[in-house]
CSV table of C-alpha atoms in Angstrom, one decimal:
chain,number,residue,atom,x,y,z
A,1,MET,CA,3.0,17.3,-37.0
A,2,ALA,CA,1.3,20.5,-36.1
A,3,LYS,CA,3.0,22.7,-33.5
A,4,PRO,CA,1.1,23.1,-30.2
A,5,THR,CA,-0.8,26.4,-29.8
A,6,SER,CA,0.4,28.9,-27.4
A,7,HIS,CA,-2.4,28.0,-24.9
A,8,SER,CA,-1.7,24.3,-25.1
A,9,TRP,CA,-1.3,22.8,-21.7
A,10,GLN,CA,1.2,20.2,-23.1
A,11,ARG,CA,4.0,22.7,-23.4
A,12,TYR,CA,4.2,23.1,-19.7
A,13,ILE,CA,4.7,19.4,-19.1
A,14,PRO,CA,8.4,18.2,-19.2
A,15,SER,CA,9.6,15.0,-20.7
A,16,PHE,CA,9.4,11.9,-18.5
A,17,SER,CA,13.2,11.7,-18.4
A,18,ALA,CA,13.5,15.3,-17.1
A,19,LEU,CA,10.8,14.5,-14.5
A,20,PHE,CA,12.7,11.4,-13.5
A,21,THR,CA,16.0,13.2,-13.2
A,22,VAL,CA,14.5,16.0,-11.0
A,23,SER,CA,12.8,13.4,-8.8
A,24,ALA,CA,16.1,11.5,-8.4
A,25,LEU,CA,18.0,14.6,-7.5
A,26,ILE,CA,15.4,15.6,-4.9
A,27,ARG,CA,15.7,12.2,-3.2
A,28,ILE,CA,19.5,12.2,-3.3
A,29,GLY,CA,19.6,15.7,-1.8
A,30,LEU,CA,17.2,14.7,1.0
A,31,ILE,CA,19.3,11.6,1.9
A,32,LEU,CA,22.5,13.7,2.0
A,33,TYR,CA,20.6,16.3,4.1
A,34,SER,CA,19.4,13.6,6.5
A,35,GLU,CA,23.0,12.6,7.2
A,36,TRP,CA,24.0,16.2,7.9
A,37,HIS,CA,20.9,16.9,10.0
A,38,ASP,CA,21.1,13.7,12.1
A,39,ALA,CA,24.7,14.4,13.0
A,40,ARG,CA,23.8,17.9,14.4
A,41,SER,CA,20.3,17.7,15.8
A,42,ILE,CA,18.6,15.8,18.7
A,43,VAL,CA,15.4,15.6,16.7
A,44,LYS,CA,16.3,13.2,13.9
A,45,TYR,CA,15.2,13.4,10.3
A,46,THR,CA,15.6,9.6,10.0
A,47,ASP,CA,12.6,7.5,11.0
A,48,VAL,CA,12.9,5.3,14.0
A,49,ASP,CA,12.0,2.3,11.8
A,50,TYR,CA,15.2,2.7,9.8
A,51,ARG,CA,17.2,2.3,13.0
A,52,VAL,CA,15.3,-0.8,13.7
A,53,PHE,CA,16.1,-2.2,10.2
A,54,SER,CA,19.8,-1.3,10.7
A,55,ASP,CA,20.0,-2.9,14.1
A,56,ALA,CA,18.2,-6.1,12.8
A,57,ALA,CA,20.8,-6.3,10.0
A,58,ARG,CA,23.6,-6.0,12.6
A,59,PHE,CA,22.1,-8.9,14.6
A,60,LEU,CA,21.8,-11.0,11.4
A,61,ILE,CA,25.5,-10.8,10.5
A,62,GLN,CA,26.8,-10.8,14.2
A,63,PRO,CA,25.3,-14.0,15.7
A,64,ASN,CA,26.0,-14.5,19.4
A,65,VAL,CA,25.0,-17.8,21.1
A,66,GLU,CA,25.6,-16.5,24.6
A,67,ALA,CA,23.3,-13.5,24.0
A,68,GLY,CA,20.6,-15.7,22.4
A,69,ASN,CA,21.2,-14.1,19.0
A,70,VAL,CA,21.1,-17.1,16.8
A,71,ALA,CA,18.6,-18.5,14.3
A,72,PHE,CA,17.1,-21.7,15.5
A,73,GLY,CA,14.9,-22.8,12.6
A,74,PRO,CA,14.7,-26.5,11.6
A,75,LEU,CA,17.1,-26.1,8.8
A,76,THR,CA,19.7,-24.1,10.8
A,77,LYS,CA,19.6,-26.7,13.6
A,78,ARG,CA,20.0,-29.6,11.2
A,79,LEU,CA,22.9,-28.1,9.2
A,80,GLY,CA,24.5,-26.3,12.2
A,81,LEU,CA,24.4,-23.0,10.4
A,82,HIS,CA,25.6,-20.0,12.4
A,83,ILE,CA,23.1,-17.2,11.4
A,84,GLY,CA,21.9,-14.3,13.5
A,85,ASN,CA,18.3,-13.7,14.5
A,86,PRO,CA,17.0,-10.2,13.4
A,87,TYR,CA,14.0,-10.7,15.7
A,88,ILE,CA,16.2,-10.2,18.7
A,89,ARG,CA,15.7,-6.5,17.8
A,90,GLU,CA,12.6,-5.4,19.6
A,91,THR,CA,9.8,-4.1,17.3
A,92,TYR,CA,11.2,-5.7,14.2
A,93,ARG,CA,8.1,-7.3,12.7
A,94,TYR,CA,8.9,-7.7,9.0
A,95,THR,CA,10.0,-10.4,6.7
A,96,PRO,CA,13.7,-11.3,7.2
A,97,LEU,CA,14.2,-10.7,3.5
A,98,LEU,CA,14.1,-7.0,4.2
A,99,VAL,CA,17.1,-7.4,6.5
A,100,VAL,CA,18.9,-9.4,3.9
A,101,PHE,CA,18.4,-6.5,1.4
A,102,LEU,CA,19.7,-4.0,4.0
A,103,LEU,CA,22.9,-5.8,4.9
A,104,PRO,CA,24.9,-3.2,3.0
A,105,ASN,CA,23.8,-0.8,5.7
A,106,LYS,CA,26.4,-2.4,7.9
A,107,LEU,CA,28.8,-3.6,5.1
A,108,LEU,CA,28.9,-0.6,2.8
A,109,HIS,CA,27.2,2.6,4.0
A,110,PRO,CA,24.6,3.4,6.7
A,111,SER,CA,22.3,5.2,4.2
A,112,PHE,CA,22.3,2.3,1.7
A,113,GLY,CA,18.7,1.4,2.7
A,114,LYS,CA,17.5,5.0,2.1
A,115,TYR,CA,18.9,4.9,-1.5
A,116,LEU,CA,17.2,1.5,-2.0
A,117,PHE,CA,13.9,2.8,-0.8
A,118,ALA,CA,14.3,6.0,-2.9
A,119,ALA,CA,15.1,3.8,-6.0
A,120,CYS,CA,11.9,1.9,-5.4
A,121,ASP,CA,10.1,5.2,-5.3
A,122,LEU,CA,11.5,6.1,-8.7
A,123,LEU,CA,10.6,2.7,-10.0
A,124,ASN,CA,7.1,3.1,-8.8
A,125,GLY,CA,6.9,6.4,-10.8
A,126,VAL,CA,8.2,4.5,-13.9
A,127,LEU,CA,5.6,1.8,-13.4
A,128,ILE,CA,2.8,4.3,-13.0
A,129,TYR,CA,3.9,6.1,-16.2
A,130,ARG,CA,4.1,2.8,-18.1
A,131,ILE,CA,0.7,1.6,-17.0
A,132,LEU,CA,-0.9,5.0,-17.9
A,133,ALA,CA,1.0,5.5,-21.2
A,134,THR,CA,0.7,1.9,-22.6
A,135,VAL,CA,-2.6,0.6,-21.1
A,136,ILE,CA,-5.0,2.9,-19.4
A,137,LEU,CA,-4.9,6.1,-21.5
A,138,PRO,CA,-4.7,4.4,-24.9
A,139,TRP,CA,-7.6,2.2,-23.9
A,140,LEU,CA,-9.7,5.1,-22.9
A,141,ASN,CA,-8.8,7.1,-26.0
A,142,SER,CA,-9.8,4.2,-28.2
A,143,ARG,CA,-13.3,4.4,-26.7
A,144,SER,CA,-13.6,8.1,-27.1
A,145,LEU,CA,-13.6,8.7,-23.4
A,146,THR,CA,-11.6,11.9,-22.9
A,147,PRO,CA,-9.2,11.3,-20.0
A,148,ARG,CA,-8.8,15.0,-19.2
A,149,PRO,CA,-8.2,17.7,-20.4
A,150,ASP,CA,-8.7,17.3,-24.2
A,151,THR,CA,-6.4,14.2,-24.4
A,152,ALA,CA,-8.6,12.8,-27.1
A,153,GLU,CA,-8.8,16.0,-29.0
A,154,VAL,CA,-8.6,15.5,-32.8
A,155,SER,CA,-7.0,18.3,-34.8
A,156,LYS,CA,-7.9,19.4,-38.4
A,157,ASP,CA,-4.5,18.2,-39.6
A,158,PRO,CA,-4.1,15.1,-41.8
A,159,LYS,CA,-4.7,11.7,-40.2
A,160,GLY,CA,-1.1,11.0,-39.4
A,161,ALA,CA,-0.5,14.3,-37.7
A,162,SER,CA,-3.7,13.9,-35.8
A,163,GLN,CA,-2.7,10.5,-34.4
A,164,ASN,CA,0.8,11.8,-33.5
A,165,GLY,CA,-0.8,14.8,-31.7
A,166,SER,CA,-3.1,12.5,-29.8
A,167,ARG,CA,-0.2,10.3,-28.8
A,168,LEU,CA,1.7,13.4,-27.5
A,169,LYS,CA,-1.3,14.5,-25.5
A,170,LEU,CA,-1.6,11.0,-23.9
A,171,ASP,CA,2.1,10.9,-23.1
A,172,ALA,CA,2.0,14.4,-21.6
A,173,TYR,CA,-0.9,13.5,-19.5
A,174,ALA,CA,0.8,10.3,-18.3
A,175,VAL,CA,3.9,12.3,-17.4
A,176,PHE,CA,1.7,14.7,-15.4
A,177,LEU,CA,0.0,12.0,-13.4
A,178,ALA,CA,3.3,10.1,-12.8
A,179,GLY,CA,4.7,13.4,-11.6
A,180,SER,CA,1.9,13.6,-9.0
A,181,HIS,CA,3.6,10.5,-7.4
A,182,LEU,CA,7.2,11.3,-8.0
A,183,LEU,CA,7.0,14.9,-6.8
A,184,ASN,CA,4.6,14.2,-3.9
A,185,PRO,CA,6.4,15.5,-0.7
A,186,LEU,CA,4.7,12.8,1.4
A,187,VAL,CA,6.0,10.1,-0.9
A,188,PHE,CA,9.7,11.2,-1.2
A,189,SER,CA,9.9,12.3,2.5
A,190,ILE,CA,8.8,8.9,3.7
A,191,SER,CA,11.3,6.9,1.6
A,192,THR,CA,14.2,9.3,2.4
A,193,ARG,CA,13.5,9.1,6.1
A,194,GLY,CA,13.9,5.3,5.9
A,195,SER,CA,10.5,3.8,5.6
A,196,SER,CA,10.4,0.5,3.6
A,197,GLU,CA,6.8,1.1,2.2
A,198,SER,CA,8.2,1.9,-1.3
A,199,ILE,CA,9.4,-1.7,-1.7
A,200,LEU,CA,5.9,-3.0,-1.0
A,201,CYS,CA,4.4,-0.5,-3.4
A,202,THR,CA,6.8,-1.7,-6.1
A,203,LEU,CA,5.7,-5.3,-5.6
A,204,VAL,CA,2.0,-4.3,-5.7
A,205,LEU,CA,2.5,-2.2,-8.9
A,206,LEU,CA,4.4,-5.0,-10.6
A,207,THR,CA,1.5,-7.3,-9.8
A,208,LEU,CA,-0.9,-4.8,-11.3
A,209,TYR,CA,1.3,-4.3,-14.3
A,210,TYR,CA,1.3,-8.0,-15.2
A,211,ALA,CA,-2.4,-8.3,-14.4
A,212,LEU,CA,-3.3,-5.4,-16.8
A,213,HIS,CA,-1.3,-7.2,-19.5
A,214,ARG,CA,-3.0,-10.5,-18.7
A,215,ARG,CA,0.2,-12.2,-17.8
A,216,TRP,CA,-1.5,-14.0,-15.0
A,217,ASP,CA,1.3,-16.4,-14.1
A,218,MET,CA,3.7,-13.5,-13.4
A,219,ALA,CA,0.9,-11.6,-11.6
A,220,ALA,CA,0.3,-14.7,-9.4
A,221,ILE,CA,4.0,-14.9,-8.5
A,222,MET,CA,4.2,-11.2,-7.7
A,223,LEU,CA,1.0,-11.4,-5.6
A,224,GLY,CA,2.6,-14.3,-3.6
A,225,ILE,CA,5.7,-12.2,-3.0
A,226,SER,CA,3.7,-9.1,-2.1
A,227,THR,CA,1.6,-11.1,0.4
A,228,HIS,CA,4.8,-12.5,2.0
A,229,TRP,CA,6.2,-9.0,2.3
A,230,LYS,CA,3.1,-7.8,4.0
A,231,ILE,CA,-0.1,-9.8,4.4
A,232,TYR,CA,-2.8,-7.3,3.2
A,233,PRO,CA,-2.2,-7.7,-0.6
A,234,VAL,CA,-3.9,-11.1,-0.3
A,235,ILE,CA,-7.2,-9.2,-0.8
A,236,TYR,CA,-6.2,-8.5,-4.4
A,237,GLY,CA,-6.5,-12.2,-5.2
A,238,ALA,CA,-10.3,-11.8,-5.2
A,239,SER,CA,-10.4,-9.2,-7.9
A,240,CYS,CA,-7.7,-11.1,-10.0
A,241,VAL,CA,-9.8,-14.3,-9.8
A,242,ALA,CA,-12.9,-12.3,-10.8
A,243,SER,CA,-11.1,-10.8,-13.8
A,244,ILE,CA,-9.7,-14.1,-15.0
A,245,ALA,CA,-13.0,-15.8,-14.6
A,246,SER,CA,-14.8,-13.1,-16.6
A,247,TYR,CA,-12.8,-14.1,-19.7
A,248,THR,CA,-13.9,-17.7,-19.5
A,249,TRP,CA,-17.6,-17.0,-18.8
A,250,ARG,CA,-19.9,-17.0,-21.8
A,251,GLU,CA,-22.8,-14.6,-22.2
A,252,PRO,CA,-25.4,-17.3,-22.8
A,253,GLN,CA,-24.7,-18.6,-19.3
A,254,GLY,CA,-25.9,-15.4,-17.7
A,255,PRO,CA,-24.1,-13.1,-15.3
A,256,LEU,CA,-21.0,-14.3,-13.6
A,257,ASN,CA,-21.6,-15.9,-10.2
A,258,LEU,CA,-19.6,-17.5,-7.4
A,259,TRP,CA,-19.5,-20.8,-9.2
A,260,GLY,CA,-18.2,-19.1,-12.3
A,261,LEU,CA,-15.1,-18.1,-10.4
A,262,VAL,CA,-13.9,-21.7,-10.4
A,263,CYS,CA,-12.2,-22.7,-13.6
A,264,LYS,CA,-8.8,-24.0,-14.7
A,265,LYS,CA,-7.2,-20.6,-15.0
A,266,THR,CA,-8.4,-19.3,-11.6
A,267,ILE,CA,-7.3,-22.5,-9.9
A,268,ARG,CA,-3.9,-22.2,-11.6
A,269,PHE,CA,-3.6,-18.6,-10.5
A,270,THR,CA,-4.5,-19.4,-6.9
A,271,ILE,CA,-2.2,-22.4,-6.7
A,272,LEU,CA,0.7,-20.5,-8.2
A,273,SER,CA,0.2,-17.5,-5.9
A,274,ALA,CA,-0.3,-19.6,-2.8
A,275,THR,CA,2.8,-21.7,-3.6
A,276,THR,CA,5.0,-18.6,-4.0
A,277,PHE,CA,3.7,-17.4,-0.6
A,278,PHE,CA,4.2,-20.6,1.2
A,279,VAL,CA,7.6,-21.4,-0.4
A,280,LEU,CA,9.0,-18.0,0.8
A,281,GLY,CA,7.4,-18.5,4.2
A,282,SER,CA,8.7,-22.0,4.6
A,283,LEU,CA,12.2,-21.0,3.7
A,284,CYS,CA,12.2,-18.2,6.3
A,285,TYR,CA,10.7,-20.5,8.9
A,286,ALA,CA,13.3,-23.2,8.1
A,287,ILE,CA,16.0,-20.7,8.9
A,288,TRP,CA,14.5,-18.5,11.7
A,289,GLY,CA,11.8,-20.7,13.1
A,290,TYR,CA,8.8,-19.5,15.2
A,291,PRO,CA,10.1,-16.0,15.8
A,292,PHE,CA,9.7,-15.3,12.1
A,293,LEU,CA,6.2,-16.8,12.0
A,294,TYR,CA,5.1,-14.9,15.1
A,295,GLU,CA,6.6,-11.5,14.4
A,296,ALA,CA,5.8,-11.3,10.7
A,297,PHE,CA,2.3,-12.7,10.8
A,298,LEU,CA,0.8,-13.9,14.1
A,299,TYR,CA,1.6,-10.8,16.1
A,300,HIS,CA,-0.7,-8.7,13.9
A,301,ALA,CA,-3.7,-10.7,15.0
A,302,ARG,CA,-3.3,-9.6,18.6
A,303,ARG,CA,-1.9,-6.1,18.3
A,304,LEU,CA,-3.0,-3.8,21.2
A,305,ASP,CA,-2.2,-0.4,19.6
A,306,HIS,CA,-4.3,2.2,21.5
A,307,ARG,CA,-2.0,5.1,20.5
A,308,HIS,CA,-1.4,6.7,17.1
A,309,ASN,CA,-4.5,4.8,15.9
A,310,PHE,CA,-7.3,6.4,13.9
A,311,SER,CA,-9.5,3.3,14.2
A,312,PRO,CA,-12.6,3.4,16.5
A,313,TYR,CA,-11.5,0.0,17.8
A,314,PHE,CA,-8.6,1.7,19.6
A,315,TYR,CA,-10.9,2.7,22.6
A,316,LEU,CA,-12.0,-0.9,23.3
A,317,THR,CA,-8.3,-1.9,23.0
A,318,TYR,CA,-7.4,0.7,25.5
A,319,LEU,CA,-10.0,-0.5,27.9
A,320,ARG,CA,-8.6,-4.0,27.7
A,321,TYR,CA,-5.0,-3.0,27.6
A,322,PRO,CA,-2.8,-4.9,30.2
A,323,GLY,CA,-2.5,-2.7,33.4
A,324,ASN,CA,-5.6,-0.7,32.7
A,325,VAL,CA,-8.1,-0.7,35.5
A,326,ALA,CA,-10.9,-1.6,33.1
A,327,SER,CA,-9.0,-4.6,31.9
A,328,LYS,CA,-9.1,-6.0,35.4
A,329,SER,CA,-12.8,-5.5,35.9
A,330,PRO,CA,-14.7,-8.8,36.1
A,331,THR,CA,-18.0,-7.0,35.3
A,332,LEU,CA,-17.0,-5.8,31.9
A,333,PRO,CA,-19.9,-6.4,29.5
A,334,THR,CA,-19.6,-9.4,27.2
A,335,TYR,CA,-20.0,-7.3,24.1
A,336,HIS,CA,-16.8,-5.5,25.0
A,337,HIS,CA,-14.9,-8.8,24.8
A,338,LEU,CA,-16.6,-9.6,21.5
A,339,LEU,CA,-15.8,-6.2,19.9
A,340,GLN,CA,-12.2,-6.3,21.2
A,341,SER,CA,-11.6,-9.7,19.6
A,342,PRO,CA,-9.5,-9.5,16.4
A,343,LEU,CA,-11.8,-12.0,14.7
A,344,THR,CA,-14.8,-9.7,15.2
A,345,SER,CA,-13.1,-6.8,13.5
A,346,LEU,CA,-12.1,-9.0,10.6
A,347,ILE,CA,-15.8,-9.6,9.6
A,348,PRO,CA,-16.6,-6.2,8.2
A,349,GLN,CA,-13.1,-5.6,7.0
A,350,LEU,CA,-12.6,-8.7,4.9
A,351,SER,CA,-16.2,-8.9,3.8
A,352,LEU,CA,-15.9,-5.4,2.2
A,353,ALA,CA,-12.4,-5.8,0.9
A,354,ILE,CA,-13.0,-9.2,-0.7
A,355,GLY,CA,-16.6,-8.4,-1.8
A,356,THR,CA,-15.6,-5.1,-3.6
A,357,GLY,CA,-12.9,-7.0,-5.3
A,358,LEU,CA,-15.3,-9.5,-6.7
A,359,VAL,CA,-17.7,-6.8,-7.8
A,360,PHE,CA,-15.4,-4.3,-9.3
A,361,GLY,CA,-12.6,-6.6,-10.5
A,362,ARG,CA,-14.5,-8.2,-13.3
A,363,ARG,CA,-12.0,-7.0,-16.0
A,364,PRO,CA,-8.3,-6.2,-16.0
A,365,MET,CA,-9.0,-2.6,-17.0
A,366,ASP,CA,-11.0,-2.1,-13.8
A,367,LEU,CA,-8.3,-3.5,-11.5
A,368,PRO,CA,-6.8,-0.2,-10.5
A,369,PHE,CA,-10.2,1.0,-9.2
A,370,ALA,CA,-11.0,-2.3,-7.6
A,371,TRP,CA,-7.6,-2.4,-5.8
A,372,PHE,CA,-8.1,1.2,-4.6
A,373,VAL,CA,-11.5,0.4,-3.2
A,374,GLN,CA,-10.3,-2.9,-1.6
A,375,THR,CA,-7.3,-1.2,0.0
A,376,TYR,CA,-9.4,1.8,1.2
A,377,THR,CA,-11.9,-0.4,2.9
A,378,PHE,CA,-9.2,-2.6,4.4
A,379,VAL,CA,-7.5,0.4,5.9
A,380,LEU,CA,-10.7,2.1,7.0
A,381,PHE,CA,-12.0,-0.9,8.9
A,382,ASN,CA,-8.6,-2.2,10.2
A,383,ARG,CA,-8.2,-2.5,14.0
A,384,VAL,CA,-5.0,-0.4,13.6
A,385,CYS,CA,-4.9,2.5,11.3
A,386,THR,CA,-2.0,5.0,11.1
A,387,SER,CA,-1.2,7.7,8.5
A,388,GLN,CA,1.4,5.5,6.9
A,389,TYR,CA,-1.4,3.1,5.8
A,390,PHE,CA,-3.0,5.8,3.7
A,391,LEU,CA,-0.1,5.4,1.3
A,392,TRP,CA,-1.4,1.9,0.5
A,393,TYR,CA,-4.4,3.3,-1.4
A,394,THR,CA,-3.2,6.7,-2.5
A,395,LEU,CA,-0.7,4.8,-4.6
A,396,PHE,CA,-3.5,4.1,-7.1
A,397,ILE,CA,-4.9,7.7,-7.4
A,398,PRO,CA,-2.7,8.6,-10.4
A,399,LEU,CA,-4.1,5.5,-12.2
A,400,LEU,CA,-7.7,6.5,-11.4
A,401,ALA,CA,-7.5,10.2,-12.2
A,402,PRO,CA,-8.3,9.8,-16.0
A,403,ARG,CA,-11.5,7.8,-15.2
A,404,ILE,CA,-12.9,9.5,-12.1
A,405,GLN,CA,-14.4,12.8,-11.1
A,406,PHE,CA,-14.9,14.0,-7.5
A,407,SER,CA,-15.4,17.4,-5.9
A,408,TRP,CA,-12.9,19.3,-3.8
A,409,LEU,CA,-15.3,18.6,-0.9
A,410,CYS,CA,-14.0,15.0,-0.9
A,411,CYS,CA,-10.4,16.3,-0.3
A,412,ALA,CA,-11.6,18.7,2.4
A,413,VAL,CA,-13.5,15.9,4.3
A,414,TRP,CA,-10.6,13.4,3.9
A,415,VAL,CA,-8.1,15.9,5.3
A,416,GLY,CA,-10.5,17.6,7.7
A,417,THR,CA,-11.5,14.5,9.6
A,418,GLN,CA,-7.9,13.6,10.1
A,419,ALA,CA,-7.0,17.1,11.3
A,420,LEU,CA,-10.0,17.0,13.7
A,421,TRP,CA,-8.6,13.7,15.1
A,422,LEU,CA,-5.0,14.9,15.3
A,423,MET,CA,-6.0,18.0,17.3
A,424,GLU,CA,-7.4,15.8,20.0
A,425,ALA,CA,-4.6,13.2,19.7
A,426,TYR,CA,-2.1,16.0,20.3
A,427,LYS,CA,-3.6,16.5,23.8
A,428,LEU,CA,-3.1,12.8,24.5
A,429,GLU,CA,0.4,12.3,23.0
A,430,PHE,CA,2.1,15.6,24.0
A,431,MET,CA,0.1,17.0,26.9
A,432,GLY,CA,-0.8,13.7,28.6
A,433,ASN,CA,-4.5,14.6,29.0
A,434,ASP,CA,-7.0,11.9,29.5
A,435,VAL,CA,-9.0,12.5,26.3
A,436,TYR,CA,-9.6,8.8,25.3
A,437,PHE,CA,-13.4,9.1,25.1
A,438,GLY,CA,-13.3,12.3,23.1
A,439,LEU,CA,-10.7,10.9,20.8
A,440,TRP,CA,-12.9,7.9,20.3
A,441,LEU,CA,-15.8,10.2,19.2
A,442,ARG,CA,-13.5,11.8,16.7
A,443,SER,CA,-12.5,8.4,15.4
A,444,LEU,CA,-16.2,7.8,14.7
A,445,VAL,CA,-16.3,11.1,12.8
A,446,TYR,CA,-13.1,10.0,10.9
A,447,LEU,CA,-14.8,6.7,10.0
A,448,ALA,CA,-18.0,8.3,8.8
A,449,GLY,CA,-16.1,11.0,6.8
A,450,HIS,CA,-13.8,8.7,5.1
A,451,ALA,CA,-16.6,6.3,4.3
A,452,TRP,CA,-18.5,9.2,2.7
A,453,VAL,CA,-15.5,10.1,0.6
A,454,LEU,CA,-15.2,6.5,-0.6
A,455,GLY,CA,-18.9,6.5,-1.6
A,456,SER,CA,-18.4,9.7,-3.5
A,457,ILE,CA,-15.4,8.3,-5.4
A,458,MET,CA,-17.3,5.2,-6.3
A,459,GLU,CA,-20.2,7.3,-7.6
A,460,GLY,CA,-17.7,9.4,-9.6
A,461,TYR,CA,-16.1,6.4,-11.3
A,462,ALA,CA,-16.8,6.2,-15.0
A,463,THR,CA,-19.6,3.6,-14.9
A,464,GLY,CA,-19.9,3.8,-18.7
A,465,VAL,CA,-16.4,2.4,-18.9
A,466,MET,CA,-17.3,-0.5,-16.7
A,467,GLN,CA,-20.3,-1.4,-18.8
A,468,THR,CA,-18.3,-1.3,-22.1
A,469,PRO,CA,-17.5,-4.8,-23.4
A,470,CYS,CA,-13.8,-5.4,-23.0
A,471,ARG,CA,-13.3,-8.9,-24.3
């Protein structure tokens, strides 16, 4: 095997094991620092959500009938089980399975959950690396589409050396892209502060991993688990169904249409995924009853978040917020009521999220791009949009990087529109100024800017790859 030249970019890329070790040490160090910092400072490093998780875990293992802290689902009533109710903790609106995983917070160590979230962060990096190294980059290299930069370069050495060199370039590029996730300050700071988003990202990446390997039964099960954990991954079902159907559709029948989505394999996938979701939901309902159903799912249909919310819908929500003068006005136009309705906001959101899945998810190799676009549109048009939601689609960027080109202007607009909004939001949140209308105008700028960025990314996607037969 030929030695790399002095100007070869590969020699600056560490091995994945070295990258993984450094990433793990960073997270362990930050968790230890968080314990030291929180013990000495009024402003805590730990996110408030982590305290919510820990309190909910305490309520679960310390049931108290007199205080109303007891699960009263159908199964617990029938069997007389004495189990606590995590939903006694105000603002806990997650699956109770999260609390079950975090019981060691009370039984072993208060920072156990942070180590769990950090471990999922590391697992996400491993999954990204594996998907790139074993699926995406080899597939692109076999079609002579250079991922970037010169990963498909063929040297003048004998064939064996050339192939080995190409594999090394692909592996180095996969390590580099996985490192963009593992060493991302936003990613490791969120998990070490105690946010549970990394668990959801793990479930989503596992679903994608199995889908890219066409292990559709496992993908369906993981999709059902992901949707139980947080409802939005259900949109990925559309692209999975489109991908499965494309392999059973024959060219003489013409282009794939909606009727072509219905076949034995897609029905099997849908039933298996839905069964997983409903089994988990039924089990949780049997133990914790309606509080689980409401807090984990129904609550999100009527959220009235008019603070910390990028969405333009926040202003109409503010006008109708209980206690607001405008909410008591009997002369409020009818269109205000219609626009404020959650059902109205779902129309553009789900139409775009599901529609783009059906269009772009025709083949497994296009699923990372399809899921990115679906998640991006879902977040952009959601009634509630916070910075945390951006992690849902930036997760896929390392998987898209080899197949997409976009200018730095996209990054500038993406960041700039958020900064413009945050400058006005600061006046509301910290100075108490009445800037709701001005903030709403900036929300419109945010919406337009992020929509333009998505359009640019879609144009930059390698359309030649999408048109290449992949059967």
